[in-house]
XYZ file of C-alpha atoms in Angstrom:
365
model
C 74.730 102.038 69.704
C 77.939 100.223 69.946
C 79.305 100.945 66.540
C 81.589 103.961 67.599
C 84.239 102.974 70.267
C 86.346 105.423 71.100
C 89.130 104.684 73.930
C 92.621 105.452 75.706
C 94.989 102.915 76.701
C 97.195 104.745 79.823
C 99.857 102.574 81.206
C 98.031 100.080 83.066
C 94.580 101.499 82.750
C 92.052 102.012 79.626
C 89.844 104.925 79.726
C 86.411 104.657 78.430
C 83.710 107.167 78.199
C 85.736 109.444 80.953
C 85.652 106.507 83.081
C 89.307 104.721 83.765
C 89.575 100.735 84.280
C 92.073 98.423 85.022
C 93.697 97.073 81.474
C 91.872 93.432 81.227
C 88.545 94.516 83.514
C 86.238 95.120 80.756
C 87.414 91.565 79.060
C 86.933 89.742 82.385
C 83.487 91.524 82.342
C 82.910 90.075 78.584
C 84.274 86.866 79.788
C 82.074 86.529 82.563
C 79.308 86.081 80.251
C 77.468 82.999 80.665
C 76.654 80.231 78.265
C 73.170 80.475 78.849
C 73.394 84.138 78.357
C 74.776 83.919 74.983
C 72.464 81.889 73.977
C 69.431 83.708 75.290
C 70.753 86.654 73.576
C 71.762 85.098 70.503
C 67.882 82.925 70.414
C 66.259 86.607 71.022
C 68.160 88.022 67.755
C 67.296 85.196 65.952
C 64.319 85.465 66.651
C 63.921 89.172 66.147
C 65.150 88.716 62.642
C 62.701 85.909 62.093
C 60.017 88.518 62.360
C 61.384 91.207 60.018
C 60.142 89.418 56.890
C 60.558 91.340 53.459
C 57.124 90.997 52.973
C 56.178 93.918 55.859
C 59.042 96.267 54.773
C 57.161 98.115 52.368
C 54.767 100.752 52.160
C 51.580 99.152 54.383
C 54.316 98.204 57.020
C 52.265 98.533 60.666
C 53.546 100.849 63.124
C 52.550 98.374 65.710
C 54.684 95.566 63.968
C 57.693 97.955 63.744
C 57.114 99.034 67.568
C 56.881 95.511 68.230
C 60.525 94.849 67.316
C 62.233 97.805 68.440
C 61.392 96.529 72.076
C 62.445 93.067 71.184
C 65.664 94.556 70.230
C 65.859 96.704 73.493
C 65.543 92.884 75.526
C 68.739 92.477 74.292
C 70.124 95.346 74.575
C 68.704 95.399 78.447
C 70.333 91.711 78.480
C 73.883 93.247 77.562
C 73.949 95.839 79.580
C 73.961 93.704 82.781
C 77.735 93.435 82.044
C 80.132 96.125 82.575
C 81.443 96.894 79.783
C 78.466 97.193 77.443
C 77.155 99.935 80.322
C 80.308 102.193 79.630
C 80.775 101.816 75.621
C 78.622 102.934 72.915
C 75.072 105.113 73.254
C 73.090 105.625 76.398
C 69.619 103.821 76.074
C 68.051 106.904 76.204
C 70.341 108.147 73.039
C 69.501 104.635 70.938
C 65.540 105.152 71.942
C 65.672 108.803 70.321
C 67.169 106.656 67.315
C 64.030 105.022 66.428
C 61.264 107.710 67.858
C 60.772 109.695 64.197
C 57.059 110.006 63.384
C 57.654 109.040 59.945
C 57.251 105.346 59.479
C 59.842 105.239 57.162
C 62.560 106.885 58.453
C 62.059 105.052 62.066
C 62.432 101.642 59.939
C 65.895 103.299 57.959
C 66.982 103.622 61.276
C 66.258 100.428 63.218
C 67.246 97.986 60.221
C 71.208 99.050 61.302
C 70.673 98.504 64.344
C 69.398 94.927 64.002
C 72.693 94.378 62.161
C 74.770 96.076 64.883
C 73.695 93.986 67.774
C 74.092 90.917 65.739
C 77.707 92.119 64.952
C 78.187 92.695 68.828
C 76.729 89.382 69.791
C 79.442 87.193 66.922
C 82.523 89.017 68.848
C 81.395 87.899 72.144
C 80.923 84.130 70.574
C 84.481 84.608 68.614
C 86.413 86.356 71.328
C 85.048 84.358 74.502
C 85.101 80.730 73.061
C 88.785 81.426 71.540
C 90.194 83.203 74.571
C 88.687 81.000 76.856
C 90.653 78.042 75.272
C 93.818 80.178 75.447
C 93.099 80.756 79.272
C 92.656 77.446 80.017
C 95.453 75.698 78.423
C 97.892 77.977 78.155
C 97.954 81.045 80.875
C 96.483 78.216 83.659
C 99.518 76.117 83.249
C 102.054 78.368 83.158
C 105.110 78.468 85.690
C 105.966 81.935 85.646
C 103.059 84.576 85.687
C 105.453 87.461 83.955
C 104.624 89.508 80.750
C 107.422 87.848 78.556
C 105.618 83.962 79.497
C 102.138 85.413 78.318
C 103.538 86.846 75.358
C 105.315 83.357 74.352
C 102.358 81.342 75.396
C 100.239 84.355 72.879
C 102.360 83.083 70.120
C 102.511 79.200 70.897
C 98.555 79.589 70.878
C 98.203 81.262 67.480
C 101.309 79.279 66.293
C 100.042 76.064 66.972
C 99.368 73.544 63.788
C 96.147 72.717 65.611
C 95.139 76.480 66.249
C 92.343 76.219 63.535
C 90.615 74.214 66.258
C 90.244 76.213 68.985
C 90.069 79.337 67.484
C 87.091 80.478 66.484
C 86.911 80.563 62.134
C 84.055 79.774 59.735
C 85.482 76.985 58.539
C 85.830 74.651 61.816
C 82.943 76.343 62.969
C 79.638 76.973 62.432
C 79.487 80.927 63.219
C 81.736 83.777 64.106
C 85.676 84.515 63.234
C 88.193 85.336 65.487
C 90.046 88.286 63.247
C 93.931 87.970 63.709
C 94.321 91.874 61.818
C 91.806 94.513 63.077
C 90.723 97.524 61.238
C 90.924 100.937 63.350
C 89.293 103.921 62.398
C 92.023 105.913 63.898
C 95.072 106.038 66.427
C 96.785 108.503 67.433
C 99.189 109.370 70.396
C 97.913 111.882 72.541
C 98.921 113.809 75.978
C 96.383 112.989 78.437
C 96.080 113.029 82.218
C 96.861 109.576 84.335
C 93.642 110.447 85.712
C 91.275 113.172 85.761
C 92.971 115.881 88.113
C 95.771 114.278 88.497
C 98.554 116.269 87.260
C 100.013 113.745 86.162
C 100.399 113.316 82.574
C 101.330 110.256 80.332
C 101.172 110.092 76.206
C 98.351 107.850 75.913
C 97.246 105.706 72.856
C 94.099 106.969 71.449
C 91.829 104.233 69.571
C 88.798 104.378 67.353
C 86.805 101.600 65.944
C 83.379 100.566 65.061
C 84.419 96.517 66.497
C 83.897 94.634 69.706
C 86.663 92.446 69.238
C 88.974 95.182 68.537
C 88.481 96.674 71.851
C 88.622 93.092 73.522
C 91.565 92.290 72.010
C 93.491 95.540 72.477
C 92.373 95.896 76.000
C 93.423 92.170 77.496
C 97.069 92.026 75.225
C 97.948 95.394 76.459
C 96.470 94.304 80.299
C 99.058 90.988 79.484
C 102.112 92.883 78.747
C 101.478 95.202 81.742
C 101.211 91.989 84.266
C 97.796 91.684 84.326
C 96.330 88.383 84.077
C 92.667 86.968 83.400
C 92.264 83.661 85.014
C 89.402 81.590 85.883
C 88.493 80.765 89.715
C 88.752 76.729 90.592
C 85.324 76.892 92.653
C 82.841 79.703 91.196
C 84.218 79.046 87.272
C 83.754 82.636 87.032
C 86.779 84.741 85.487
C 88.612 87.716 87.461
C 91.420 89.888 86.877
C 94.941 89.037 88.567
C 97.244 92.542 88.776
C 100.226 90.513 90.428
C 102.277 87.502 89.319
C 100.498 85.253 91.654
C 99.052 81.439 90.631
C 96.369 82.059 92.179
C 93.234 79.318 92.373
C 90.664 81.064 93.990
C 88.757 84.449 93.194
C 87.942 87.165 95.774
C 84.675 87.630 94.632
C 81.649 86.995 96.787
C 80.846 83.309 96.273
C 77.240 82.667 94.515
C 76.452 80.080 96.719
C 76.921 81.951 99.830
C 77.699 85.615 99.218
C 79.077 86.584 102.872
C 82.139 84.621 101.948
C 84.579 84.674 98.892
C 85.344 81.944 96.816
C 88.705 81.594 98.406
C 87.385 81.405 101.933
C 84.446 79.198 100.582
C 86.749 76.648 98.779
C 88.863 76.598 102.239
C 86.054 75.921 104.623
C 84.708 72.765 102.638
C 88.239 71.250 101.241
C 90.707 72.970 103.841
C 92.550 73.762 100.222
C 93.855 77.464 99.738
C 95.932 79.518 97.607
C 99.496 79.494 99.378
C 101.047 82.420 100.818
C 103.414 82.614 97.777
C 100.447 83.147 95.571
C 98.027 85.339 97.680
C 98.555 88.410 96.613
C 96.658 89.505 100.009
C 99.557 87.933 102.272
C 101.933 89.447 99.838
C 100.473 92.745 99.756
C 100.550 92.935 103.560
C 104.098 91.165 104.265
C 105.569 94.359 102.044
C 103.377 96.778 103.876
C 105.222 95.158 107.018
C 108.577 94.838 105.596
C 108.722 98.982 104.418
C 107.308 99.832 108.047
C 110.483 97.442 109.760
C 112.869 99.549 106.919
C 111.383 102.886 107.688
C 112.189 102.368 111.260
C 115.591 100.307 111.283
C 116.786 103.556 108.990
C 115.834 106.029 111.809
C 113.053 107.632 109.545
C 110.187 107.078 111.979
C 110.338 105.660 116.074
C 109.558 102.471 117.149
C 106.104 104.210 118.637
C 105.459 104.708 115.017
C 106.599 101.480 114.258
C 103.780 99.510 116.302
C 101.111 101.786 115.727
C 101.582 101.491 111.736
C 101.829 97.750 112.219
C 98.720 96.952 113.962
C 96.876 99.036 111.848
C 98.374 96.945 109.219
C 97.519 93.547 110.694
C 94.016 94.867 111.307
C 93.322 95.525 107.931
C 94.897 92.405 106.855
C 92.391 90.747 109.317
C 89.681 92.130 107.760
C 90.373 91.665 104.234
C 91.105 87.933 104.861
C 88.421 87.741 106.912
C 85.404 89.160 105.014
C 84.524 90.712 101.859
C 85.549 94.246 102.191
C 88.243 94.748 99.783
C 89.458 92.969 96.772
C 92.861 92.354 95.856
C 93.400 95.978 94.046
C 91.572 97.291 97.012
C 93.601 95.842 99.591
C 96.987 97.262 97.962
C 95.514 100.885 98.022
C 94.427 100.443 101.951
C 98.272 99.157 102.573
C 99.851 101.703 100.647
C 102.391 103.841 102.893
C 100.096 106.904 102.215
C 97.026 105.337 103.424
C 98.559 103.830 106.735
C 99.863 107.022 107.622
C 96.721 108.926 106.794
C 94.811 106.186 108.936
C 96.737 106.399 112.106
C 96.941 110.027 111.786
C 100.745 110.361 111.828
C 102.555 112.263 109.268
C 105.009 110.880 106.773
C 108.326 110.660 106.962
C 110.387 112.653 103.987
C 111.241 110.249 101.314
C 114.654 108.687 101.398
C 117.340 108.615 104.454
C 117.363 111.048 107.275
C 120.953 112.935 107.083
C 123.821 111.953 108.964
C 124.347 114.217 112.141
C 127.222 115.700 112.254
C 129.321 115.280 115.791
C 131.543 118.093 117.271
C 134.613 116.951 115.929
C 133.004 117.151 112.437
């Protein structure tokens, strides 16, 4: 069940369920979800609770009416879980199923009835969240000039700030379901030591957060992604939402296009309008002029030879081919393959020490 959300926020990554993500990834999954997948799910609740009339819950209740709705409630849970981040929080399927599978009529019912209520819950903070945040996306972080922490943060408070806000985001009063809760109530937090990542070494004092709410984790997951640099926006040709880690404008997605899946969106919107995201804001080309620019440093500063040099370049250029080319890596992907490490692991060459070589000393001292 998703009532009991337990998570750690790590510098730029959240860790759920021992698993880490990006800060932002599981709210561009949530995001990603599709009109006519919200309302599938919420027409299949409705409809679930349409069924569970008071008359049946009593004493002559049928098993087979009771069975009956437990699987309508697993369609939807079956229909969330197609989405990322409703496969990594809460109970495993398996755990929810043992739930419901008492022998005793009336215990089974105690303990689906909650569950009815739970999933509705779940299904009002994707229609509060999505519709308010997707508002906030689209006016606000689209048109910004500068994709920095501090502009998101100002553009955060011009949205809630706003004398039209009551609008746009989501509240019973303008609208006919859902809230979008401006104060959320935690179960706990705590600061904790924790590992960067699991054998890592590396340790960081993480913010540990407990809560029964969607929205809570939503919420807390894509401000903290903001004020890291990480940016949701919304791809120009696919519509689809994706997860920016640099301060690029992009337009375009890297995601495999659903019209033609060899290609991404970006290469897909260049072949039919010859329009692409400039060099300035392709965090690709970016990625891969810095890779070049360290290598040129490296070399001009006597740390490796110019045989180095080349070899560390083409392999470079090669991967940039590739990446441009096809749909091998994303973005994030991309900046691990160019990372000095990686280049120097991939050409088989060892690297240099960190900072200058010493000066050698000549006779005369």
């Amino acid at each position: 069940m998703f009532s009991d959300i337990c998570f750690y926020v790590k510098g730029k990554t959240i860790e759920v369920d021992g698993q880490d993500f990006l800060l932002g990834e599981l709210t561009e999954s949530c995001l990603n979800i599709t009109p006519d997948e919200y309302h599938e799910l919420k027409d299949k609740h409705k409809k679930l609770k349409d069924m569970i009339v008071p008359e049946k819950l009593n004493e002559n209740l049928d098993e087979k009416d009771l069975d009956l709705w437990i699987d309508k409630l697993f369609e939807i849970d079956s229909l969330l879980r197609r989405h990322k981040i409703f496969q990594v929080i809460g109970a495993s399927v398996k755990t929810i199923r043992s739930l419901v599978s008492s022998d005793d009529i009336l215990e089974k019912t105690i303990a689906f009835l909650p569950l009815v209520l739970k999933y509705g819950d779940i299904i009002s903070d994707i229609y509060s969240f999505n519709q308010t945040i997707f508002v906030f996306i689209k006016n606000w972080i689209m048109n910004l000039g500068k994709c920095e922490p501090w502009n998101y943060a100002a553009a955060y408070y011009d949205f809630v700030s706003s004398p039209s806000a009551y609008k746009y985001i989501i509240n019973p009063i303008q609208h006919s379901e859902g809230i979008y809760k401006y104060h959320d109530t935690l179960t706990s937090f705590t600061l904790v030591p924790r590992e960067k990542s699991e054998g890592s070494g590396e340790y960081i004092i993480a913010e540990y957060y407990h809560t029964s709410s969607l929205q809570s984790l939503l919420k807390i997951d894509y401000m903290k992604g903001l004020m890291t640099g990480h940016c949701i926006r919304r791809c120009e040709h696919c519509k689809r939402f994706y997860l920016s880690t640099n301060a690029y404008r992009t337009r375009f997605c890297d995601k495999p296009s659903l019209k033609d899946p060899k290609f991404t969106c970006k290469q897909i919107a260049y072949r039919k309008t010859h329009v692409k995201d400039s060099n300035v804001n392709n965090p690709k080309y970016q990625t891969y002029r810095k890779a070049v620019h360290r290598i040129m440093r490296s070399c001009q500063r006597g740390a490796i030879t110019v045989e180095v040099r080349d070899t560390l370049l083409n392999k470079a250029e090669a991967i940039y081919h590739t990446a441009a080319t096809s749909l091998k890596y994303s973005d994030q992907e991309f900046e691990k393959q160019m990372s000095s490490d990686n280049l120097y692991k991939l050409c088989g060459i060892e690297p240099p020490k960190r900072g200058r070589p010493k000066a050698v000393k000549n006779e005369n001292g």
